[in-house]
Coordinates of C-alpha atoms and ligand atoms in Angstrom, one line a residue:
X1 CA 11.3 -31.8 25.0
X2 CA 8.2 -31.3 22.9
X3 CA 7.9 -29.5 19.8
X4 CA 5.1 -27.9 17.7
X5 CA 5.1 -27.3 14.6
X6 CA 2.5 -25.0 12.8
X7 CA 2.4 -22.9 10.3
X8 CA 1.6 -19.5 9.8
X9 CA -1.7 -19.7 8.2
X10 CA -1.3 -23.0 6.7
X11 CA 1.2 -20.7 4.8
X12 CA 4.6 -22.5 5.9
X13 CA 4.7 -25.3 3.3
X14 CA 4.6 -22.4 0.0
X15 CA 8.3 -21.6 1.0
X16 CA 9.5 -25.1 -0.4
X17 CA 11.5 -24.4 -3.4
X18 CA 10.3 -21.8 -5.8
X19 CA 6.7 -22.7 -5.7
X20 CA 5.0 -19.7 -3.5
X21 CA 2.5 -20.7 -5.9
X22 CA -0.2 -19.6 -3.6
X23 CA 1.0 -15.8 -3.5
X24 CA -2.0 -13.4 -3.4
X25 CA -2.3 -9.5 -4.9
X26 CA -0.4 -7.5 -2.4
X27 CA -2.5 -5.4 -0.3
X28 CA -0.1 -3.0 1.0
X29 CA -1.5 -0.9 4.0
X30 CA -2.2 3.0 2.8
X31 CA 0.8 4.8 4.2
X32 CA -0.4 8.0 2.5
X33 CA 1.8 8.2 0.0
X34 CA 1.7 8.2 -4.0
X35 CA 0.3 4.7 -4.7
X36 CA -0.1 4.6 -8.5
X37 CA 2.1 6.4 -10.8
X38 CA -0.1 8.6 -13.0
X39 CA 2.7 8.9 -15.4
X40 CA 2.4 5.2 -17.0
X41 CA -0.6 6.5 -19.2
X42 CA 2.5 8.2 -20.9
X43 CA 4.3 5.4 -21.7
X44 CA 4.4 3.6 -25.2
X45 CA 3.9 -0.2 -23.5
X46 CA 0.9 1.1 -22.0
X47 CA -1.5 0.4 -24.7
X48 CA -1.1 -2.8 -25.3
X49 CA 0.2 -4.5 -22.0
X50 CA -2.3 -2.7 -20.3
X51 CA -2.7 -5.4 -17.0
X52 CA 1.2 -5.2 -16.7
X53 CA 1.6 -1.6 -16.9
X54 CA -1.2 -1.2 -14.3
X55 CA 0.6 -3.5 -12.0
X56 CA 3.9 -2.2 -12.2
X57 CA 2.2 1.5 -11.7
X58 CA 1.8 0.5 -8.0
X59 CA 5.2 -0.8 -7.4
X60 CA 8.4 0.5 -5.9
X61 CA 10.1 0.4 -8.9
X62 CA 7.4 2.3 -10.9
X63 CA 7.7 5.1 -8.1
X64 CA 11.8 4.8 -7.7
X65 CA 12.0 8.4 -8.7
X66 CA 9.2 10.1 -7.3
X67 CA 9.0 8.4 -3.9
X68 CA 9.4 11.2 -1.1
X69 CA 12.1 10.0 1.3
X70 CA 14.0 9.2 -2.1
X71 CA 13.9 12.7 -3.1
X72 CA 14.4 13.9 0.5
X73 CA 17.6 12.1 0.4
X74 CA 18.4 13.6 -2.7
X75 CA 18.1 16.7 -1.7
X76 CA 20.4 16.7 1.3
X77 CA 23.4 15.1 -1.1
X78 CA 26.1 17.2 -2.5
X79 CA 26.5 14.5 -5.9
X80 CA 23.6 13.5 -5.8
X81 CA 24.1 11.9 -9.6
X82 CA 25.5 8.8 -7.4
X83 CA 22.3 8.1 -6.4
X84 CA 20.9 8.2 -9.8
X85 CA 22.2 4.6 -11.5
X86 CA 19.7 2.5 -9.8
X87 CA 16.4 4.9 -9.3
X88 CA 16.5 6.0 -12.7
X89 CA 18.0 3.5 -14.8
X90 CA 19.2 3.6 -18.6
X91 CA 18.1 0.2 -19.8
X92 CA 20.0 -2.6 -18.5
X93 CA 20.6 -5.0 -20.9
X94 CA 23.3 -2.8 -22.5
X95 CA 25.3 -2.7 -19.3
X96 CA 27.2 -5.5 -17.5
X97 CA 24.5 -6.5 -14.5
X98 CA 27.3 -7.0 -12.6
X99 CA 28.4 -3.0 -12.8
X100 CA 26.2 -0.5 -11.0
X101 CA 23.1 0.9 -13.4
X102 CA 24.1 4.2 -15.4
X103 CA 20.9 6.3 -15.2
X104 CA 19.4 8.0 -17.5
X105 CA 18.7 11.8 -18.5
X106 CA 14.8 11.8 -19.9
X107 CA 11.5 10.5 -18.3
X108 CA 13.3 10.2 -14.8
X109 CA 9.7 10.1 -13.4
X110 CA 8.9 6.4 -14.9
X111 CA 11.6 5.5 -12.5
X112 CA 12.7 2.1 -13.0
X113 CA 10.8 1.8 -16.2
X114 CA 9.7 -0.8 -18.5
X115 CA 12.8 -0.1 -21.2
X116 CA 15.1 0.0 -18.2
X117 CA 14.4 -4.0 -17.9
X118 CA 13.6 -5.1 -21.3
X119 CA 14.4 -3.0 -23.9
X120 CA 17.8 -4.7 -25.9
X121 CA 20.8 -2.3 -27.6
X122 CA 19.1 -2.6 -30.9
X123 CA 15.6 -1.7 -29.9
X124 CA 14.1 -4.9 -29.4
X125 CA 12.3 -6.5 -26.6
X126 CA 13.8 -9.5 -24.3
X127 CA 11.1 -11.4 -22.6
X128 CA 10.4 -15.0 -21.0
X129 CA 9.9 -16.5 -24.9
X130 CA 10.9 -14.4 -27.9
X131 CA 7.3 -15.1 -28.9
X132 CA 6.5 -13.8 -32.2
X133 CA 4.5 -10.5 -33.4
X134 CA 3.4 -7.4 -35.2
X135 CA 4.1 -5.5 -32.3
X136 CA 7.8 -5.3 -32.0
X137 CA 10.7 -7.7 -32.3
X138 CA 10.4 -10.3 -29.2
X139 CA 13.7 -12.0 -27.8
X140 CA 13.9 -14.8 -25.3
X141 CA 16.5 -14.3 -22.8
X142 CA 17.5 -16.2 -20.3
X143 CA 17.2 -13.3 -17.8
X144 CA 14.0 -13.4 -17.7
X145 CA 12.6 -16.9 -17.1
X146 CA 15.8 -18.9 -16.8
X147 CA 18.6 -20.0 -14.9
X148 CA 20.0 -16.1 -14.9
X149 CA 16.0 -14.9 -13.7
X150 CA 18.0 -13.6 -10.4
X151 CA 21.0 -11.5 -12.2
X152 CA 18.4 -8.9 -13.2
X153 CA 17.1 -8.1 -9.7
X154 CA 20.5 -8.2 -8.1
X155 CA 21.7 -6.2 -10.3
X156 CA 20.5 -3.0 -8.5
X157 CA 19.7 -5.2 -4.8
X158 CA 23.2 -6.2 -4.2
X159 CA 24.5 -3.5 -3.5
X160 CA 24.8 -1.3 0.3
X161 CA 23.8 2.0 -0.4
X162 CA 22.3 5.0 1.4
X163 CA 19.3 3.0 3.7
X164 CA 19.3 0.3 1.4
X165 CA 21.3 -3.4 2.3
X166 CA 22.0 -5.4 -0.4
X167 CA 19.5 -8.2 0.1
X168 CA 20.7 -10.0 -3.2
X169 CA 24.3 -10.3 -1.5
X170 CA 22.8 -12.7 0.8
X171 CA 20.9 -14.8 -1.5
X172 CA 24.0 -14.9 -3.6
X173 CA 26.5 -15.8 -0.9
X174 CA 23.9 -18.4 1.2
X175 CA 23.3 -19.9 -2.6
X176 CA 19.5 -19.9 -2.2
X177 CA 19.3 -20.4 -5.7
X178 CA 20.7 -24.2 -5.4
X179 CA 17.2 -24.5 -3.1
X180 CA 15.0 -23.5 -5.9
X181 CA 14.4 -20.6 -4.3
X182 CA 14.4 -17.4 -6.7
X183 CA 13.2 -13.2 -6.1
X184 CA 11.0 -13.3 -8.7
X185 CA 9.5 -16.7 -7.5
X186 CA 8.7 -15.1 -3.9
X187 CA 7.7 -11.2 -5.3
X188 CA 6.1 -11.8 -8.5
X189 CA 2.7 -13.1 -7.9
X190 CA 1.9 -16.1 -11.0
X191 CA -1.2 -15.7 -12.8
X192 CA -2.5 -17.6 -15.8
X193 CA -3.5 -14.1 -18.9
X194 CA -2.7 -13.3 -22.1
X195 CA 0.5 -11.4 -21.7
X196 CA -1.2 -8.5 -24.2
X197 CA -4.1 -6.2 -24.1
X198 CA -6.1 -4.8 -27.1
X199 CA -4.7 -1.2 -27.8
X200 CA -7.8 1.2 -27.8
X201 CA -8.7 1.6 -31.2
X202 CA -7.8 -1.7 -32.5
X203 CA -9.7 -4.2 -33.9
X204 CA -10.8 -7.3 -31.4
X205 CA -8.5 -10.4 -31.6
X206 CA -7.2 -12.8 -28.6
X207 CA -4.0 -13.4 -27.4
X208 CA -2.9 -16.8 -25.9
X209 CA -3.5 -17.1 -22.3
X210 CA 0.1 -17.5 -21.1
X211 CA 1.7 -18.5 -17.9
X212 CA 3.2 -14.9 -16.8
X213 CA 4.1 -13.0 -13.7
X214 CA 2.7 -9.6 -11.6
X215 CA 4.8 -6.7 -11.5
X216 CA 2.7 -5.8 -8.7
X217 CA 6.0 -6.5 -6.5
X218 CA 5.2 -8.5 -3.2
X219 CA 5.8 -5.9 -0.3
X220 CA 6.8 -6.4 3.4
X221 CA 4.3 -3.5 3.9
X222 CA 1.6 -6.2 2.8
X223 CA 1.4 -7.9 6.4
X224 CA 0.2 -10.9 4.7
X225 CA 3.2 -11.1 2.9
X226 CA 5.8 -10.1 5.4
X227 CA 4.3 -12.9 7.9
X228 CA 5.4 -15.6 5.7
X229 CA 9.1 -14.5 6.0
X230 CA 8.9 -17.0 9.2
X231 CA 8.4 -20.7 9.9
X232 CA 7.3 -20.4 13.8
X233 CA 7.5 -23.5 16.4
X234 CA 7.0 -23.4 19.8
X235 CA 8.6 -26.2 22.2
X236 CA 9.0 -26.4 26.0
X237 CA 12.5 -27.3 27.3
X238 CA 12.6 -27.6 31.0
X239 CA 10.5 -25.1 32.9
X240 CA 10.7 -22.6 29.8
X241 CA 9.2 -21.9 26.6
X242 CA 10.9 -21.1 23.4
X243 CA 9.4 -19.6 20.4
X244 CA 11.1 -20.2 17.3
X245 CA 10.8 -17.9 14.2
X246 CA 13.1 -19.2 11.3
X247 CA 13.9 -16.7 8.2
X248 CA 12.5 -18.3 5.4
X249 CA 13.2 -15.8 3.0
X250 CA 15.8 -15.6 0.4
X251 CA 17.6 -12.8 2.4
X252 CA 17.7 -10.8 5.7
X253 CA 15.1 -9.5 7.9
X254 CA 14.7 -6.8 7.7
X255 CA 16.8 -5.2 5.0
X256 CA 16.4 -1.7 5.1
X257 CA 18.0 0.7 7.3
X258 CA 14.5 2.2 9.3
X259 CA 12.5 -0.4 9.3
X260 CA 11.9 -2.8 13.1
X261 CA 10.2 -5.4 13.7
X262 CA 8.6 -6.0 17.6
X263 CA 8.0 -9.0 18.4
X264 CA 5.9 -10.3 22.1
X265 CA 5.4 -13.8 22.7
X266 CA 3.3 -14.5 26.0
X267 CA 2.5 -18.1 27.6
X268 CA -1.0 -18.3 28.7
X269 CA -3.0 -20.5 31.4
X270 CA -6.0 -22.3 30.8
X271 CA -7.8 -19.2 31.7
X272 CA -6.2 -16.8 29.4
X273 CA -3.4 -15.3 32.2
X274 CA -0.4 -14.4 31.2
X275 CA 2.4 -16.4 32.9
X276 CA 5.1 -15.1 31.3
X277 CA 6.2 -12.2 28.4
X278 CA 9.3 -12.4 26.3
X279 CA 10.3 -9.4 23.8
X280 CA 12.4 -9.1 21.1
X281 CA 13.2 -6.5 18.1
X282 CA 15.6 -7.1 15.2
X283 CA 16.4 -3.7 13.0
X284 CA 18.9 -3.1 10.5
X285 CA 21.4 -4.6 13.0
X286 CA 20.2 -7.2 15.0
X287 CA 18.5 -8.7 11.6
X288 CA 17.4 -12.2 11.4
X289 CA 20.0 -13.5 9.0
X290 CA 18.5 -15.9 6.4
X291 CA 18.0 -19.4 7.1
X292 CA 18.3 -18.3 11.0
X293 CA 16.3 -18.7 13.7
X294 CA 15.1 -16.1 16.3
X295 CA 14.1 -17.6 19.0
X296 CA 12.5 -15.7 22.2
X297 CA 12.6 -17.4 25.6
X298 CA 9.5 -17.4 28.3
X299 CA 10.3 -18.4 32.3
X300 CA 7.7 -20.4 32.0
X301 CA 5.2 -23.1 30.4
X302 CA 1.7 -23.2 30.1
X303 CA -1.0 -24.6 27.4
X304 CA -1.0 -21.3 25.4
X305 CA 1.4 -19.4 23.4
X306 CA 0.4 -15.8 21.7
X307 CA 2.9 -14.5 19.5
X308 CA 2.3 -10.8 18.1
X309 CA 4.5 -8.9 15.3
X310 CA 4.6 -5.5 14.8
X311 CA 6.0 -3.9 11.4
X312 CA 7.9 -0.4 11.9
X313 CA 9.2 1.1 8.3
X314 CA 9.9 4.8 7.1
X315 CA 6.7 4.4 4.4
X316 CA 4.0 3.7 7.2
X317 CA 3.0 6.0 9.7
X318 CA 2.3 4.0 12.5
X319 CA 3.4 0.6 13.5
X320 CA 1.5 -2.0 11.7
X321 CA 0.8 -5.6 12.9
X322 CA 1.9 -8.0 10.9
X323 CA 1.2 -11.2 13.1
X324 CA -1.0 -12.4 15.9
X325 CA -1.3 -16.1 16.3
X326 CA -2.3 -18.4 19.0
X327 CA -1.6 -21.8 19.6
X328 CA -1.6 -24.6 21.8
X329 CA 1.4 -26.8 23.5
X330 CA -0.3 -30.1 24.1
Ligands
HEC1 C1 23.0 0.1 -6.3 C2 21.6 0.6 -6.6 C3 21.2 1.8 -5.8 C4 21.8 3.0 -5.7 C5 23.1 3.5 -6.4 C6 21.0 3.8 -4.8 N1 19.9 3.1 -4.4 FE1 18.4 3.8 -3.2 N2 17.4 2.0 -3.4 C7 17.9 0.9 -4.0 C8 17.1 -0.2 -3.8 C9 17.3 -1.6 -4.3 C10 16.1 0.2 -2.9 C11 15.0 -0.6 -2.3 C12 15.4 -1.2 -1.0 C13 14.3 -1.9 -0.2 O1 13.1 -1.6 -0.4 O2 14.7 -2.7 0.7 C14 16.3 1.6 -2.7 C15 15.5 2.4 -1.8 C16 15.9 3.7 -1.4 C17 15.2 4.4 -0.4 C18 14.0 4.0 0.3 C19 12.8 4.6 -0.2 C20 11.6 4.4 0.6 O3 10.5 4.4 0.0 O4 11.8 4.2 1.8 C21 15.9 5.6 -0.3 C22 15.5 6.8 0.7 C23 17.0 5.6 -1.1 N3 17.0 4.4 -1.8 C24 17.9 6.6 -1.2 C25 19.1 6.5 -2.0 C26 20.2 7.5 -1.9 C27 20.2 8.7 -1.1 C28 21.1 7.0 -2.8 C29 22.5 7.7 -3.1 C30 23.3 7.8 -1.9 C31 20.6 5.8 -3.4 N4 19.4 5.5 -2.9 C32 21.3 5.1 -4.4 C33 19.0 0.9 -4.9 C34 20.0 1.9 -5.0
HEC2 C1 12.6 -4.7 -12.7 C2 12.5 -5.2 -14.1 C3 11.2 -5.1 -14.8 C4 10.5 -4.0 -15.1 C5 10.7 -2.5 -14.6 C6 9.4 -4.4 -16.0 N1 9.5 -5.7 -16.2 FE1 8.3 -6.8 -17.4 N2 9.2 -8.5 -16.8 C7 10.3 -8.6 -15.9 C8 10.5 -10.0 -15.6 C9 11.7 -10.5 -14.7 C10 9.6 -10.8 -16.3 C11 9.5 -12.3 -16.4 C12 8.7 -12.8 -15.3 C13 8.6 -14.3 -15.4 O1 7.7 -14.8 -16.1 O2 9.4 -15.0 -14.8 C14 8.8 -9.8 -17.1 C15 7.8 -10.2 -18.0 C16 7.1 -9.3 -18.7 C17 6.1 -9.6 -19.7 C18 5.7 -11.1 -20.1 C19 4.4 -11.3 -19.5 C20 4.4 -11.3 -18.0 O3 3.6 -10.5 -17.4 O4 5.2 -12.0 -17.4 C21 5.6 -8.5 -20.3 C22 4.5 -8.3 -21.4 C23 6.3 -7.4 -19.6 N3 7.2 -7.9 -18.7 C24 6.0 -6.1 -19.9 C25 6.5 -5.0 -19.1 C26 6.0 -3.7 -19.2 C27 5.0 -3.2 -20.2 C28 6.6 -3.0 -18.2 C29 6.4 -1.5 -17.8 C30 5.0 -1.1 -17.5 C31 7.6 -3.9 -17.5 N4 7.4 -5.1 -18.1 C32 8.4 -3.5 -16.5 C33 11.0 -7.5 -15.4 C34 10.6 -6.2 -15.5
HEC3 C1 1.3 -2.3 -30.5 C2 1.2 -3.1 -29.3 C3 2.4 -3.3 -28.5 C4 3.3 -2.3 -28.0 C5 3.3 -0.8 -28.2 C6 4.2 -3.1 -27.1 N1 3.9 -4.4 -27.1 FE1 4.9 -5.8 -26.1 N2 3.8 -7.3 -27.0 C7 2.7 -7.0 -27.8 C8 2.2 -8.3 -28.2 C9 0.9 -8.5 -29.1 C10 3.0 -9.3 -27.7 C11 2.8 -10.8 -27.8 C12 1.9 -11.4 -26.8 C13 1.8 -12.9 -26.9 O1 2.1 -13.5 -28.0 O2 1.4 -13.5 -25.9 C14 4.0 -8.6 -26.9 C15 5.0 -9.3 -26.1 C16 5.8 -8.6 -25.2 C17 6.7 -9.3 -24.3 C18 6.9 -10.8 -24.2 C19 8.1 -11.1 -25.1 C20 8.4 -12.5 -25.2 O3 9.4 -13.0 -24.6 O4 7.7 -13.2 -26.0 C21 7.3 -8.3 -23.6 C22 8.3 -8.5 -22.5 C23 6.8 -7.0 -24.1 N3 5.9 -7.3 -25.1 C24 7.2 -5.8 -23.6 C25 6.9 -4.6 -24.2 C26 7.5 -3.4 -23.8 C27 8.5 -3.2 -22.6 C28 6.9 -2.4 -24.6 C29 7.2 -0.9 -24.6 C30 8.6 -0.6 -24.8 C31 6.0 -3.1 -25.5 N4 6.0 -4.4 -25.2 C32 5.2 -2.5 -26.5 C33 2.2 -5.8 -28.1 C34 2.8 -4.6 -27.9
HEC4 C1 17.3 -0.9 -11.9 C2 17.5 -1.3 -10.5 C3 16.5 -2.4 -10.0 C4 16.3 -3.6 -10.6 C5 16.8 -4.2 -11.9 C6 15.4 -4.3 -9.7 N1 15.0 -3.4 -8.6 FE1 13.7 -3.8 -7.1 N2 14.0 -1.9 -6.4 C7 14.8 -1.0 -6.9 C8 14.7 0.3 -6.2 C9 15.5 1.5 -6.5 C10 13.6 0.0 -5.3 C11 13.1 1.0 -4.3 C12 12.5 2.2 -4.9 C13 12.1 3.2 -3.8 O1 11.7 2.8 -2.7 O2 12.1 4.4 -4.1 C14 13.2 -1.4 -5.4 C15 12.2 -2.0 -4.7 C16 12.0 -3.4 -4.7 C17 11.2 -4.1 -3.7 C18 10.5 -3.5 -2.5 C19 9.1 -3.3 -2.8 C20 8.4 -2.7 -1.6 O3 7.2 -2.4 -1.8 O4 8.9 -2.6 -0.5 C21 11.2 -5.4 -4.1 C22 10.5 -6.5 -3.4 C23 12.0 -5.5 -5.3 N3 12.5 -4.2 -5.6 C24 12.2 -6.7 -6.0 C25 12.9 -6.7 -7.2 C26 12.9 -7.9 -8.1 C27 12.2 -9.2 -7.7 C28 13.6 -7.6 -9.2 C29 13.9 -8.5 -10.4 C30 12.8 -8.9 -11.2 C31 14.1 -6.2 -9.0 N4 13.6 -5.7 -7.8 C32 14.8 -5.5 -9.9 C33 15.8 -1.2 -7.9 C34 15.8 -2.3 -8.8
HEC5 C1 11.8 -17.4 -0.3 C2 11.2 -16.2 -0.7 C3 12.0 -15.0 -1.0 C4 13.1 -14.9 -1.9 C5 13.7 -16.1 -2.7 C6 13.4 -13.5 -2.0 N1 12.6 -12.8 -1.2 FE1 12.7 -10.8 -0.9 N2 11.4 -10.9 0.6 C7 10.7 -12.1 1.0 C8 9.9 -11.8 2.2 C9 9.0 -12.8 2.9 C10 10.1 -10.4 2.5 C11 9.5 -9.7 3.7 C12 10.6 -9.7 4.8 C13 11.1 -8.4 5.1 O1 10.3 -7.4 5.1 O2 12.3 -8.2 5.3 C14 11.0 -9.9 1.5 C15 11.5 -8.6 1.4 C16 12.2 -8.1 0.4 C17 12.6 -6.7 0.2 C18 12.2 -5.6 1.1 C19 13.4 -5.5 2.1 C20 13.4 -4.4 3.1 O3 13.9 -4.5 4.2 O4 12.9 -3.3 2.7 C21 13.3 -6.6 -1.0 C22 13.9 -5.3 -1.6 C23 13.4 -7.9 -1.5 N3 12.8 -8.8 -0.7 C24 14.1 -8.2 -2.7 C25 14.5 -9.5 -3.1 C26 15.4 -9.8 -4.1 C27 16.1 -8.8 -5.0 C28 15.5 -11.2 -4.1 C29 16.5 -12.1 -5.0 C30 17.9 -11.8 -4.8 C31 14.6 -11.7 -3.1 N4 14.0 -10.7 -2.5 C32 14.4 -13.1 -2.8 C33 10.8 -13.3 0.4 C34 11.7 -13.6 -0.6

């Protein structure tokens, strides 16, 4: 039997641990919906974490409220007030993370706003290092750079609920954690910035640079992103060809009810003919569990293998390719 190993842009070897120190911006493909919340100009934080607040404008959570097939949901629901807790949550730290989110009556448009993850029962702020200022009244907490980082997300991604599948339930029960492996480690991007902006108005002064983290969330509908999700190998046994894709992320794939992925290997001749095609799609219920391998199977061998991926979800309006490698079987 011979194996190949390669990986997927050189990109294989970041999923070792917690390092995915190599993450990039995501560059989500337009779907044609709202892709920066307008709205964060409104909020206090703005000002003076100006970087962060523009990141999290173009994220999921920033636009938990507004997003379209959210609301179209909503609409169709006779208590819809279930659906609230998570979209439009009342800060968390005053809740047990283990409970689902109350939500909030006022701003429901900031959706999952900055106070909803860092603003403490008596006003002040918990952060990765209680570091001091004019500002407002920093606390460290642990939920935010240490052992419990993971709590905070699963709070709200554990749970089953409308198209959503709790993704955190898997990381929790597979115990990815005891890898090193943690959410905010694969969709936080880590950047090297002061972790404060200059209000407008105020007079010049520097921050420390400081190690922090994007809240520009890293999205599957960045193909970049959602090709890393799998380690792929190729190896010939007997007169076949297998193609291995193994789920290197923390959780399923995919993990949203709606979403598909389409995968088509091929083995080539020398001459670029295809000798043989093998198919496969995994949805909401043929998912790739995590640390699994799906492996597609070609009646024959040949030189070349081609492997394409293609990325069906609600938010884009066409399938988008995700993956298109080639490689050779010496
Ligand atoms: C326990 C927390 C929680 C509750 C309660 C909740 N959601 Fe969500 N919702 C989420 C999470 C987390 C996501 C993101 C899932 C993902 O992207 O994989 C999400 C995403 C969605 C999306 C996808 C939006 C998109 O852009 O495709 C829809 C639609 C949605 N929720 C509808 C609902 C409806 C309807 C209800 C009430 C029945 C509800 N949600 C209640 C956590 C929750
Ligand atoms: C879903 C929860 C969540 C929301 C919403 C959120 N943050 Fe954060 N924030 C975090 C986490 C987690 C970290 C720590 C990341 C790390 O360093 O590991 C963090 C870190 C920070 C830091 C430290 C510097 C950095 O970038 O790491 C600042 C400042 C900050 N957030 C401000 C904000 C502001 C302002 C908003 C709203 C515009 C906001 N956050 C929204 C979870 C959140
Ligand atoms: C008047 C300006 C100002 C406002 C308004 C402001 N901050 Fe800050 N914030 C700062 C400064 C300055 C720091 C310290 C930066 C440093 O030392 O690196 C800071 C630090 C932080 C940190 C890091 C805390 C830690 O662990 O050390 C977080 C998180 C944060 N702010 C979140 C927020 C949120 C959320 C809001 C809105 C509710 C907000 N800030 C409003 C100026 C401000
Ligand atoms: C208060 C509940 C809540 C918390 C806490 C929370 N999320 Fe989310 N998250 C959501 C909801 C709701 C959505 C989907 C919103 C929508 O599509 O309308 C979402 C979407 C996402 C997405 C999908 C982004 C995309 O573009 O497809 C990722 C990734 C994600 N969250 C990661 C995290 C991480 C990492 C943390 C911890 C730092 C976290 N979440 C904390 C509720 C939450
Ligand atoms: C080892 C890296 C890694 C870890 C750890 C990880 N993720 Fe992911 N996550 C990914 C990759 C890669 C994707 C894209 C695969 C996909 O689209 O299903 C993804 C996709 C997602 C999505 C979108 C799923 C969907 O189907 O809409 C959400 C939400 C999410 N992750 C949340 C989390 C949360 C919450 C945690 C922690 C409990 C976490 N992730 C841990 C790498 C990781």
């Amino acid at each position: 039997m011979l194996l190949v190993r390669f990986s997927v842009a050189a990109l294989a070897a970041c999923f070792v641990g917690d390092s995915f120190h190599d993450l990039r911006k995501p560059e989500p493909v337009a779907d044609g919906r709202i892709a920066r919340l307008d709205a964060v100009e409104r909020i206090d934080c703005t000002p003076c974490h100006r970087d962060v607040a523009e990141e999290w404008a173009t994220s999921l959570h920033a636009l938990a409220w507004v997003d379209e097939l959210y609301q179209e949901e909503l609409a169709e629901k006779k208590k819809p007030e279930g659906c609230w807790g998570c979209h439009v949550p009342a800060p968390l730290a005053d809740h047990d993370l283990a409970q689902k989110p109350p939500p909030r009556e006022e701003d429901r448009e900031l959706g999952i706003s900055c106070a909803s993850c860092h603003v403490a029962a008596d006003g002040s702020i918990l952060g990765p290092w209680g570091a001091e200022t004019d500002a407002h009244r920093s606390v460290k907490d642990e939920r935010f750079a240490g052992s419990r980082a993971d709590e905070l997300c699963a709070a709200c991604h554990r749970t089953n609920v409308g198209p959503v599948l709790g993704v955190a339930k898997d990381f929790e029960t597979t115990d990815q954690k005891a890898k090193g492996r943690s959410c905010v480690g694969c969709h936080m991007q880590t950047l090297e910035r002061p972790a404060a902006n200059v209000r407008p108005g105020d007079p010049p002064r520097e921050f420390p640079r400081r190690t922090v983290r994007s809240h520009a969330l890293q999205t599957p509908r960045d193909p970049s992103f959602l090709a890393r999700a799998f380690e792929i190998s190729a190896r010939r046994v007997g007169g076949r060809t297998l193609v291995d894709l193994e789920n290197q992320s923390g959780h399923r794939v995919p993990g949203l009810i709606g979403r598909s992925l389409k995968f088509t290997a091929e083995v080539l001749d020398p001459q670029g003919t295809v000798l043989a095609t093998a198919k496969a799609e995994v949805d909401f219920r043929s998912f790739v569990p995590v640390d699994e391998t799906l492996t597609l199977e070609l009646a024959a061998t040949g030189p070349k293998v081609r492997l394409v991926g293609l990325h069906v979800d609600p938010r884009l309006t066409a399938p988008v390719e995700f993956l298109r490698r080639e490689f050779t079987i010496d």
